[in-house]
N, CA, C and O atoms as a GROMACS GRO file, in nm:
protein
  440
    1SER      N    1   7.289  -9.537   9.099
    1SER     CA    2   7.416  -9.569   9.180
    1SER      C    3   7.400  -9.479   9.304
    1SER      O    4   7.397  -9.505   9.425
    2ILE      N    5   7.391  -9.349   9.225
    2ILE     CA    6   7.393  -9.236   9.325
    2ILE      C    7   7.253  -9.246   9.420
    2ILE      O    8   7.256  -9.246   9.543
    3SER      N    9   7.153  -9.253   9.355
    3SER     CA   10   7.051  -9.292   9.459
    3SER      C   11   7.048  -9.394   9.557
    3SER      O   12   6.998  -9.369   9.666
    4LEU      N   13   7.095  -9.506   9.532
    4LEU     CA   14   7.143  -9.614   9.617
    4LEU      C   15   7.233  -9.562   9.746
    4LEU      O   16   7.215  -9.598   9.863
    5LEU      N   17   7.317  -9.483   9.706
    5LEU     CA   18   7.408  -9.420   9.790
    5LEU      C   19   7.341  -9.343   9.870
    5LEU      O   20   7.354  -9.371   9.989
    6VAL      N   21   7.257  -9.235   9.839
    6VAL     CA   22   7.176  -9.164   9.905
    6VAL      C   23   7.067  -9.209  10.003
    6VAL      O   24   7.029  -9.138  10.096
    7VAL      N   25   7.013  -9.348   9.972
    7VAL     CA   26   6.955  -9.432  10.053
    7VAL      C   27   7.016  -9.480  10.140
    7VAL      O   28   6.963  -9.473  10.251
    8VAL      N   29   7.147  -9.547  10.129
    8VAL     CA   30   7.207  -9.598  10.221
    8VAL      C   31   7.242  -9.473  10.339
    8VAL      O   32   7.212  -9.492  10.457
    9MET      N   33   7.292  -9.376  10.305
    9MET     CA   34   7.328  -9.241  10.377
    9MET      C   35   7.205  -9.226  10.483
    9MET      O   36   7.208  -9.232  10.606
   10LEU      N   37   7.102  -9.206  10.399
   10LEU     CA   38   6.958  -9.178  10.490
   10LEU      C   39   6.936  -9.269  10.612
   10LEU      O   40   6.910  -9.230  10.726
   11MET      N   41   6.949  -9.399  10.570
   11MET     CA   42   6.927  -9.511  10.644
   11MET      C   43   7.008  -9.512  10.779
   11MET      O   44   6.966  -9.545  10.890
   12ALA      N   45   7.136  -9.468  10.743
   12ALA     CA   46   7.259  -9.468  10.848
   12ALA      C   47   7.217  -9.320  10.941
   12ALA      O   48   7.231  -9.310  11.063
   13ALA      N   49   7.174  -9.232  10.867
   13ALA     CA   50   7.161  -9.084  10.971
   13ALA      C   51   7.064  -9.110  11.047
   13ALA      O   52   7.082  -9.080  11.165
   14LEU      N   53   6.927  -9.175  11.006
   14LEU     CA   54   6.800  -9.215  11.072
   14LEU      C   55   6.884  -9.292  11.192
   14LEU      O   56   6.892  -9.242  11.304
   15PHE      N   57   6.941  -9.408  11.162
   15PHE     CA   58   6.959  -9.525  11.277
   15PHE      C   59   7.051  -9.437  11.369
   15PHE      O   60   7.024  -9.433  11.488
   16LEU      N   61   7.140  -9.380  11.328
   16LEU     CA   62   7.220  -9.298  11.428
   16LEU      C   63   7.161  -9.169  11.520
   16LEU      O   64   7.199  -9.136  11.632
   17CYS      N   65   7.049  -9.104  11.431
   17CYS     CA   66   6.959  -9.026  11.524
   17CYS      C   67   6.905  -9.076  11.637
   17CYS      O   68   6.911  -9.030  11.750
   18GLN      N   69   6.835  -9.206  11.584
   18GLN     CA   70   6.742  -9.279  11.703
   18GLN      C   71   6.808  -9.346  11.798
   18GLN      O   72   6.744  -9.368  11.901
   19VAL      N   73   6.945  -9.392  11.790
   19VAL     CA   74   7.050  -9.474  11.882
   19VAL      C   75   7.072  -9.360  12.004
   19VAL      O   76   7.046  -9.376  12.123
   20LEU      N   77   7.129  -9.232  11.936
   20LEU     CA   78   7.214  -9.159  12.004
   20LEU      C   79   7.087  -9.043  12.085
   20LEU      O   80   7.114  -8.957  12.169
   21SER      N   81   6.968  -9.070  12.036
   21SER     CA   82   6.885  -8.966  12.137
   21SER      C   83   6.874  -9.000  12.260
   21SER      O   84   6.843  -8.908  12.336
   22GLY      N   85   6.890  -9.128  12.319
   22GLY     CA   86   6.897  -9.177  12.433
   22GLY      C   87   7.025  -9.101  12.509
   22GLY      O   88   7.014  -9.074  12.628
   23SER      N   89   7.131  -9.073  12.444
   23SER     CA   90   7.249  -9.046  12.506
   23SER      C   91   7.242  -8.909  12.547
   23SER      O   92   7.296  -8.875  12.652
   24LEU      N   93   7.172  -8.813  12.466
   24LEU     CA   94   7.130  -8.684  12.510
   24LEU      C   95   7.107  -8.658  12.645
   24LEU      O   96   7.166  -8.566  12.702
   25GLU      N   97   7.010  -8.746  12.713
   25GLU     CA   98   6.980  -8.739  12.853
   25GLU      C   99   7.058  -8.843  12.958
   25GLU      O  100   7.009  -8.880  13.065
   26ASP      N  101   7.170  -8.877  12.913
   26ASP     CA  102   7.259  -8.999  12.976
   26ASP      C  103   7.332  -8.916  13.043
   26ASP      O  104   7.404  -8.836  12.983
   27ALA      N  105   7.322  -8.920  13.223
   27ALA     CA  106   7.401  -8.814  13.323
   27ALA      C  107   7.542  -8.865  13.320
   27ALA      O  108   7.637  -8.806  13.371
   28THR      N  109   7.549  -8.990  13.253
   28THR     CA  110   7.682  -9.034  13.267
   28THR      C  111   7.804  -9.012  13.164
   28THR      O  112   7.918  -9.057  13.173
   29ILE      N  113   7.749  -8.933  13.066
   29ILE     CA  114   7.837  -8.872  12.947
   29ILE      C  115   7.856  -8.738  13.006
   29ILE      O  116   7.778  -8.688  13.087
   30ASP      N  117   7.948  -8.691  12.967
   30ASP     CA  118   7.994  -8.562  12.970
   30ASP      C  119   7.880  -8.436  12.910
   30ASP      O  120   7.814  -8.459  12.809
   31PRO      N  121   7.873  -8.356  12.955
   31PRO     CA  122   7.788  -8.264  12.929
   31PRO      C  123   7.827  -8.197  12.761
   31PRO      O  124   7.751  -8.184  12.665
   32LYS      N  125   7.939  -8.171  12.770
   32LYS     CA  126   8.006  -8.129  12.648
   32LYS      C  127   8.004  -8.219  12.526
   32LYS      O  128   7.999  -8.185  12.408
   33ARG      N  129   8.009  -8.359  12.586
   33ARG     CA  130   8.003  -8.464  12.492
   33ARG      C  131   7.860  -8.469  12.444
   33ARG      O  132   7.832  -8.496  12.327
   34ARG      N  133   7.781  -8.445  12.527
   34ARG     CA  134   7.625  -8.460  12.494
   34ARG      C  135   7.560  -8.348  12.400
   34ARG      O  136   7.456  -8.345  12.333
   35GLU      N  137   7.676  -8.247  12.423
   35GLU     CA  138   7.607  -8.107  12.343
   35GLU      C  139   7.709  -8.125  12.185
   35GLU      O  140   7.680  -8.069  12.080
   36TRP      N  141   7.818  -8.206  12.204
   36TRP     CA  142   7.841  -8.262  12.060
   36TRP      C  143   7.776  -8.341  11.969
   36TRP      O  144   7.764  -8.327  11.847
   37ILE      N  145   7.722  -8.455  12.071
   37ILE     CA  146   7.616  -8.553  12.006
   37ILE      C  147   7.501  -8.471  11.932
   37ILE      O  148   7.470  -8.481  11.814
   38TYR      N  149   7.448  -8.395  12.023
   38TYR     CA  150   7.300  -8.304  11.964
   38TYR      C  151   7.371  -8.241  11.830
   38TYR      O  152   7.332  -8.276  11.718
   39GLU      N  153   7.478  -8.144  11.848
   39GLU     CA  154   7.532  -8.095  11.736
   39GLU      C  155   7.545  -8.164  11.586
   39GLU      O  156   7.510  -8.126  11.475
   40MET      N  157   7.620  -8.300  11.641
   40MET     CA  158   7.649  -8.370  11.500
   40MET      C  159   7.505  -8.461  11.472
   40MET      O  160   7.457  -8.461  11.358
   41TYR      N  161   7.448  -8.528  11.568
   41TYR     CA  162   7.336  -8.631  11.523
   41TYR      C  163   7.176  -8.601  11.571
   41TYR      O  164   7.077  -8.672  11.550
   42GLY      N  165   7.184  -8.484  11.635
   42GLY     CA  166   7.071  -8.445  11.713
   42GLY      C  167   6.948  -8.445  11.664
   42GLY      O  168   6.851  -8.481  11.732
   43THR      N  169   6.940  -8.396  11.510
   43THR     CA  170   6.817  -8.384  11.439
   43THR      C  171   6.849  -8.491  11.306
   43THR      O  172   6.964  -8.522  11.277
   44SER      N  173   6.757  -8.530  11.247
   44SER     CA  174   6.765  -8.613  11.137
   44SER      C  175   6.834  -8.526  11.032
   44SER      O  176   6.912  -8.596  10.967
   45PHE      N  177   6.834  -8.383  10.986
   45PHE     CA  178   6.887  -8.326  10.893
   45PHE      C  179   7.037  -8.315  10.981
   45PHE      O  180   7.132  -8.308  10.903
   46ARG      N  181   7.069  -8.313  11.094
   46ARG     CA  182   7.226  -8.284  11.139
   46ARG      C  183   7.271  -8.414  11.133
   46ARG      O  184   7.390  -8.423  11.103
   47SER      N  185   7.214  -8.517  11.152
   47SER     CA  186   7.278  -8.646  11.136
   47SER      C  187   7.308  -8.692  11.006
   47SER      O  188   7.405  -8.766  10.991
   48LEU      N  189   7.222  -8.649  10.886
   48LEU     CA  190   7.210  -8.688  10.751
   48LEU      C  191   7.355  -8.594  10.708
   48LEU      O  192   7.437  -8.649  10.634
   49TYR      N  193   7.383  -8.446  10.757
   49TYR     CA  194   7.489  -8.377  10.715
   49TYR      C  195   7.611  -8.429  10.749
   49TYR      O  196   7.709  -8.435  10.674
   50THR      N  197   7.604  -8.473  10.879
   50THR     CA  198   7.735  -8.573  10.932
   50THR      C  199   7.778  -8.673  10.859
   50THR      O  200   7.896  -8.692  10.827
   51VAL      N  201   7.660  -8.757  10.823
   51VAL     CA  202   7.700  -8.867  10.750
   51VAL      C  203   7.728  -8.844  10.615
   51VAL      O  204   7.775  -8.937  10.549
   52PHE      N  205   7.703  -8.717  10.553
   52PHE     CA  206   7.744  -8.675  10.444
   52PHE      C  207   7.859  -8.659  10.439
   52PHE      O  208   7.925  -8.707  10.347
   53GLU      N  209   7.924  -8.572  10.557
   53GLU     CA  210   8.049  -8.527  10.566
   53GLU      C  211   8.151  -8.655  10.588
   53GLU      O  212   8.264  -8.650  10.540
   54LEU      N  213   8.111  -8.761  10.658
   54LEU     CA  214   8.202  -8.847  10.713
   54LEU      C  215   8.222  -8.970  10.584
   54LEU      O  216   8.321  -9.043  10.573
   55THR      N  217   8.113  -8.968  10.502
   55THR     CA  218   8.129  -9.017  10.388
   55THR      C  219   8.223  -8.975  10.257
   55THR      O  220   8.279  -9.049  10.176
   56PHE      N  221   8.221  -8.848  10.262
   56PHE     CA  222   8.284  -8.820  10.146
   56PHE      C  223   8.390  -8.720  10.160
   56PHE      O  224   8.450  -8.662  10.070
   57SER      N  225   8.407  -8.705  10.318
   57SER     CA  226   8.554  -8.583  10.353
   57SER      C  227   8.692  -8.696  10.385
   57SER      O  228   8.808  -8.654  10.388
   58GLY      N  229   8.660  -8.826  10.406
   58GLY     CA  230   8.753  -8.886  10.443
   58GLY      C  231   8.777  -8.882  10.617
   58GLY      O  232   8.848  -8.970  10.664
   59GLY      N  233   8.734  -8.806  10.685
   59GLY     CA  234   8.766  -8.772  10.792
   59GLY      C  235   8.637  -8.828  10.902
   59GLY      O  236   8.579  -8.771  10.994
   60TRP      N  237   8.625  -8.958  10.846
   60TRP     CA  238   8.494  -9.030  10.958
   60TRP      C  239   8.568  -9.058  11.071
   60TRP      O  240   8.489  -9.076  11.163
   61PRO      N  241   8.693  -9.071  11.111
   61PRO     CA  242   8.739  -9.126  11.258
   61PRO      C  243   8.702  -8.996  11.351
   61PRO      O  244   8.687  -9.021  11.471
   62THR      N  245   8.687  -8.866  11.310
   62THR     CA  246   8.633  -8.777  11.360
   62THR      C  247   8.523  -8.760  11.441
   62THR      O  248   8.509  -8.699  11.547
   63TYR      N  249   8.428  -8.841  11.358
   63TYR     CA  250   8.273  -8.871  11.386
   63TYR      C  251   8.245  -8.984  11.468
   63TYR      O  252   8.158  -8.990  11.555
   64ALA      N  253   8.338  -9.086  11.427
   64ALA     CA  254   8.314  -9.195  11.494
   64ALA      C  255   8.385  -9.229  11.621
   64ALA      O  256   8.326  -9.306  11.697
   65ARG      N  257   8.524  -9.174  11.662
   65ARG     CA  258   8.577  -9.215  11.760
   65ARG      C  259   8.523  -9.191  11.891
   65ARG      O  260   8.524  -9.269  11.986
   66PRO      N  261   8.463  -9.048  11.886
   66PRO     CA  262   8.402  -8.993  12.026
   66PRO      C  263   8.295  -9.089  12.051
   66PRO      O  264   8.310  -9.150  12.156
   67LEU      N  265   8.168  -9.126  11.969
   67LEU     CA  266   8.109  -9.232  12.000
   67LEU      C  267   8.162  -9.351  12.049
   67LEU      O  268   8.118  -9.394  12.156
   68VAL      N  269   8.253  -9.415  11.984
   68VAL     CA  270   8.279  -9.527  12.069
   68VAL      C  271   8.356  -9.536  12.170
   68VAL      O  272   8.362  -9.642  12.231
   69GLU      N  273   8.426  -9.431  12.208
   69GLU     CA  274   8.484  -9.429  12.337
   69GLU      C  275   8.421  -9.390  12.458
   69GLU      O  276   8.434  -9.442  12.568
   70GLU      N  277   8.328  -9.260  12.414
   70GLU     CA  278   8.245  -9.230  12.532
   70GLU      C  279   8.121  -9.257  12.535
   70GLU      O  280   8.065  -9.235  12.643
   71VAL      N  281   8.043  -9.308  12.428
   71VAL     CA  282   7.908  -9.349  12.433
   71VAL      C  283   7.887  -9.529  12.432
   71VAL      O  284   7.817  -9.590  12.512
   72SER      N  285   7.948  -9.575  12.347
   72SER     CA  286   7.945  -9.726  12.335
   72SER      C  287   8.039  -9.774  12.241
   72SER      O  288   8.053  -9.711  12.136
   73SER      N  289   8.127  -9.910  12.271
   73SER     CA  290   8.183  -9.946  12.188
   73SER      C  291   8.108 -10.038  12.069
   73SER      O  292   8.170 -10.080  11.972
   74PHE      N  293   7.983 -10.060  12.088
   74PHE     CA  294   7.903 -10.108  11.981
   74PHE      C  295   7.905  -9.994  11.820
   74PHE      O  296   7.880 -10.028  11.704
   75PHE      N  297   7.943  -9.862  11.869
   75PHE     CA  298   7.941  -9.802  11.753
   75PHE      C  299   8.051  -9.840  11.677
   75PHE      O  300   8.040  -9.821  11.556
   76ALA      N  301   8.161  -9.892  11.720
   76ALA     CA  302   8.258  -9.934  11.628
   76ALA      C  303   8.250 -10.034  11.527
   76ALA      O  304   8.317 -10.044  11.424
   77LEU      N  305   8.131 -10.130  11.582
   77LEU     CA  306   8.073 -10.197  11.497
   77LEU      C  307   8.043 -10.128  11.343
   77LEU      O  308   8.098 -10.119  11.233
   78PHE      N  309   7.908 -10.084  11.416
   78PHE     CA  310   7.820 -10.016  11.324
   78PHE      C  311   7.910  -9.930  11.196
   78PHE      O  312   7.884  -9.935  11.076
   79PHE      N  313   8.033  -9.844  11.270
   79PHE     CA  314   8.134  -9.759  11.176
   79PHE      C  315   8.202  -9.864  11.065
   79PHE      O  316   8.209  -9.857  10.942
   80PHE      N  317   8.242  -9.952  11.148
   80PHE     CA  318   8.314 -10.053  11.044
   80PHE      C  319   8.205 -10.107  10.932
   80PHE      O  320   8.232 -10.095  10.812
   81VAL      N  321   8.104 -10.157  10.966
   81VAL     CA  322   7.996 -10.186  10.854
   81VAL      C  323   7.993 -10.084  10.756
   81VAL      O  324   8.005 -10.096  10.634
   82TYR      N  325   7.970  -9.953  10.843
   82TYR     CA  326   7.934  -9.849  10.721
   82TYR      C  327   8.053  -9.815  10.639
   82TYR      O  328   8.035  -9.805  10.518
   83ILE      N  329   8.168  -9.796  10.685
   83ILE     CA  330   8.271  -9.743  10.578
   83ILE      C  331   8.312  -9.861  10.508
   83ILE      O  332   8.345  -9.833  10.393
   84VAL      N  333   8.322  -9.997  10.539
   84VAL     CA  334   8.371 -10.083  10.443
   84VAL      C  335   8.263 -10.100  10.341
   84VAL      O  336   8.296 -10.122  10.224
   85ALA      N  337   8.112 -10.089  10.382
   85ALA     CA  338   8.000 -10.120  10.295
   85ALA      C  339   8.002 -10.013  10.187
   85ALA      O  340   8.002 -10.041  10.067
   86VAL      N  341   8.004  -9.867  10.244
   86VAL     CA  342   7.992  -9.759  10.161
   86VAL      C  343   8.111  -9.704  10.121
   86VAL      O  344   8.121  -9.698   9.998
   87VAL      N  345   8.210  -9.658  10.188
   87VAL     CA  346   8.322  -9.620  10.132
   87VAL      C  347   8.404  -9.684  10.054
   87VAL      O  348   8.449  -9.618   9.960
   88PHE      N  349   8.437  -9.787  10.064
   88PHE     CA  350   8.486  -9.869   9.996
   88PHE      C  351   8.417  -9.922   9.868
   88PHE      O  352   8.442  -9.890   9.752
   89ALA      N  353   8.317 -10.018   9.919
   89ALA     CA  354   8.251 -10.108   9.821
   89ALA      C  355   8.177 -10.008   9.728
   89ALA      O  356   8.220 -10.017   9.612
   90ILE      N  357   8.076  -9.914   9.742
   90ILE     CA  358   7.982  -9.836   9.690
   90ILE      C  359   8.087  -9.743   9.601
   90ILE      O  360   8.072  -9.750   9.479
   91PHE      N  361   8.181  -9.664   9.647
   91PHE     CA  362   8.255  -9.596   9.560
   91PHE      C  363   8.348  -9.669   9.459
   91PHE      O  364   8.384  -9.615   9.354
   92ARG      N  365   8.384  -9.786   9.493
   92ARG     CA  366   8.449  -9.870   9.406
   92ARG      C  367   8.362  -9.913   9.277
   92ARG      O  368   8.414  -9.931   9.167
   93ILE      N  369   8.231  -9.927   9.300
   93ILE     CA  370   8.124  -9.968   9.202
   93ILE      C  371   8.099  -9.823   9.134
   93ILE      O  372   8.094  -9.817   9.012
   94ILE      N  373   8.087  -9.730   9.196
   94ILE     CA  374   8.043  -9.628   9.096
   94ILE      C  375   8.167  -9.559   9.016
   94ILE      O  376   8.150  -9.476   8.928
   95SER      N  377   8.304  -9.608   9.063
   95SER     CA  378   8.394  -9.577   8.990
   95SER      C  379   8.428  -9.662   8.886
   95SER      O  380   8.501  -9.624   8.795
   96ALA      N  381   8.372  -9.795   8.894
   96ALA     CA  382   8.376  -9.884   8.780
   96ALA      C  383   8.276  -9.858   8.700
   96ALA      O  384   8.286  -9.895   8.583
   97LEU      N  385   8.162  -9.794   8.741
   97LEU     CA  386   8.061  -9.755   8.619
   97LEU      C  387   8.108  -9.636   8.558
   97LEU      O  388   8.100  -9.628   8.436
   98PHE      N  389   8.163  -9.530   8.633
   98PHE     CA  390   8.215  -9.447   8.510
   98PHE      C  391   8.362  -9.484   8.438
   98PHE      O  392   8.402  -9.422   8.339
   99LEU      N  393   8.419  -9.571   8.489
   99LEU     CA  394   8.541  -9.643   8.378
   99LEU      C  395   8.468  -9.726   8.268
   99LEU      O  396   8.508  -9.714   8.152
  100ARG      N  397   8.397  -9.781   8.287
  100ARG     CA  398   8.304  -9.840   8.211
  100ARG      C  399   8.255  -9.783   8.070
  100ARG      O  400   8.277  -9.825   7.956
  101ASP      N  401   8.180  -9.670   8.116
  101ASP     CA  402   8.125  -9.567   8.036
  101ASP      C  403   8.236  -9.495   7.939
  101ASP      O  404   8.224  -9.486   7.817
  102THR      N  405   8.332  -9.451   8.004
  102THR     CA  406   8.447  -9.392   7.943
  102THR      C  407   8.505  -9.474   7.854
  102THR      O  408   8.541  -9.423   7.747
  103LEU      N  409   8.525  -9.601   7.874
  103LEU     CA  410   8.594  -9.702   7.789
  103LEU      C  411   8.500  -9.735   7.682
  103LEU      O  412   8.551  -9.759   7.573
  104ALA      N  413   8.384  -9.740   7.690
  104ALA     CA  414   8.273  -9.750   7.589
  104ALA      C  415   8.273  -9.626   7.478
  104ALA      O  416   8.260  -9.648   7.357
  105LEU      N  417   8.289  -9.496   7.533
  105LEU     CA  418   8.304  -9.416   7.446
  105LEU      C  419   8.443  -9.402   7.382
  105LEU      O  420   8.457  -9.351   7.271
  106ALA      N  421   8.538  -9.445   7.449
  106ALA     CA  422   8.678  -9.446   7.372
  106ALA      C  423   8.657  -9.540   7.247
  106ALA      O  424   8.696  -9.506   7.136
  107ALA      N  425   8.595  -9.654   7.271
  107ALA     CA  426   8.586  -9.763   7.161
  107ALA      C  427   8.484  -9.743   7.064
  107ALA      O  428   8.478  -9.809   6.960
  108ALA      N  429   8.400  -9.649   7.097
  108ALA     CA  430   8.331  -9.602   6.998
  108ALA      C  431   8.411  -9.474   6.892
  108ALA      O  432   8.381  -9.445   6.775
  109ASP      N  433   8.488  -9.430   6.955
  109ASP     CA  434   8.552  -9.297   6.903
  109ASP      C  435   8.653  -9.388   6.818
  109ASP      O  436   8.693  -9.332   6.716
  110ALA      N  437   8.686  -9.475   6.832
  110ALA     CA  438   8.806  -9.580   6.761
  110ALA      C  439   8.769  -9.628   6.634
  110ALA      O  440   8.845  -9.702   6.572
   0.00000   0.00000   0.00000
């Protein structure tokens, strides 16, 4: 289950890195915002670290809102799908697996 989460995070990071690479040279975007995009999503490792943070910290609007408002509103669809699929669904599955194992151990002790 953790390996599935890592694969999904890696796919999201690589997608964001690729899609945002064109935004780094877009003159219509503020230079400070382009610098922020590079710092957060400019390389595959930076993008993976950002996706890790937005997945586990609960601060995903900090990383999503600037992209939605200043780069493209289509990022709202990406983050909606990612947050619903990963943060809610996968975390619930992982929690259910831990709960199942705990209840099985408790039943074995009784």
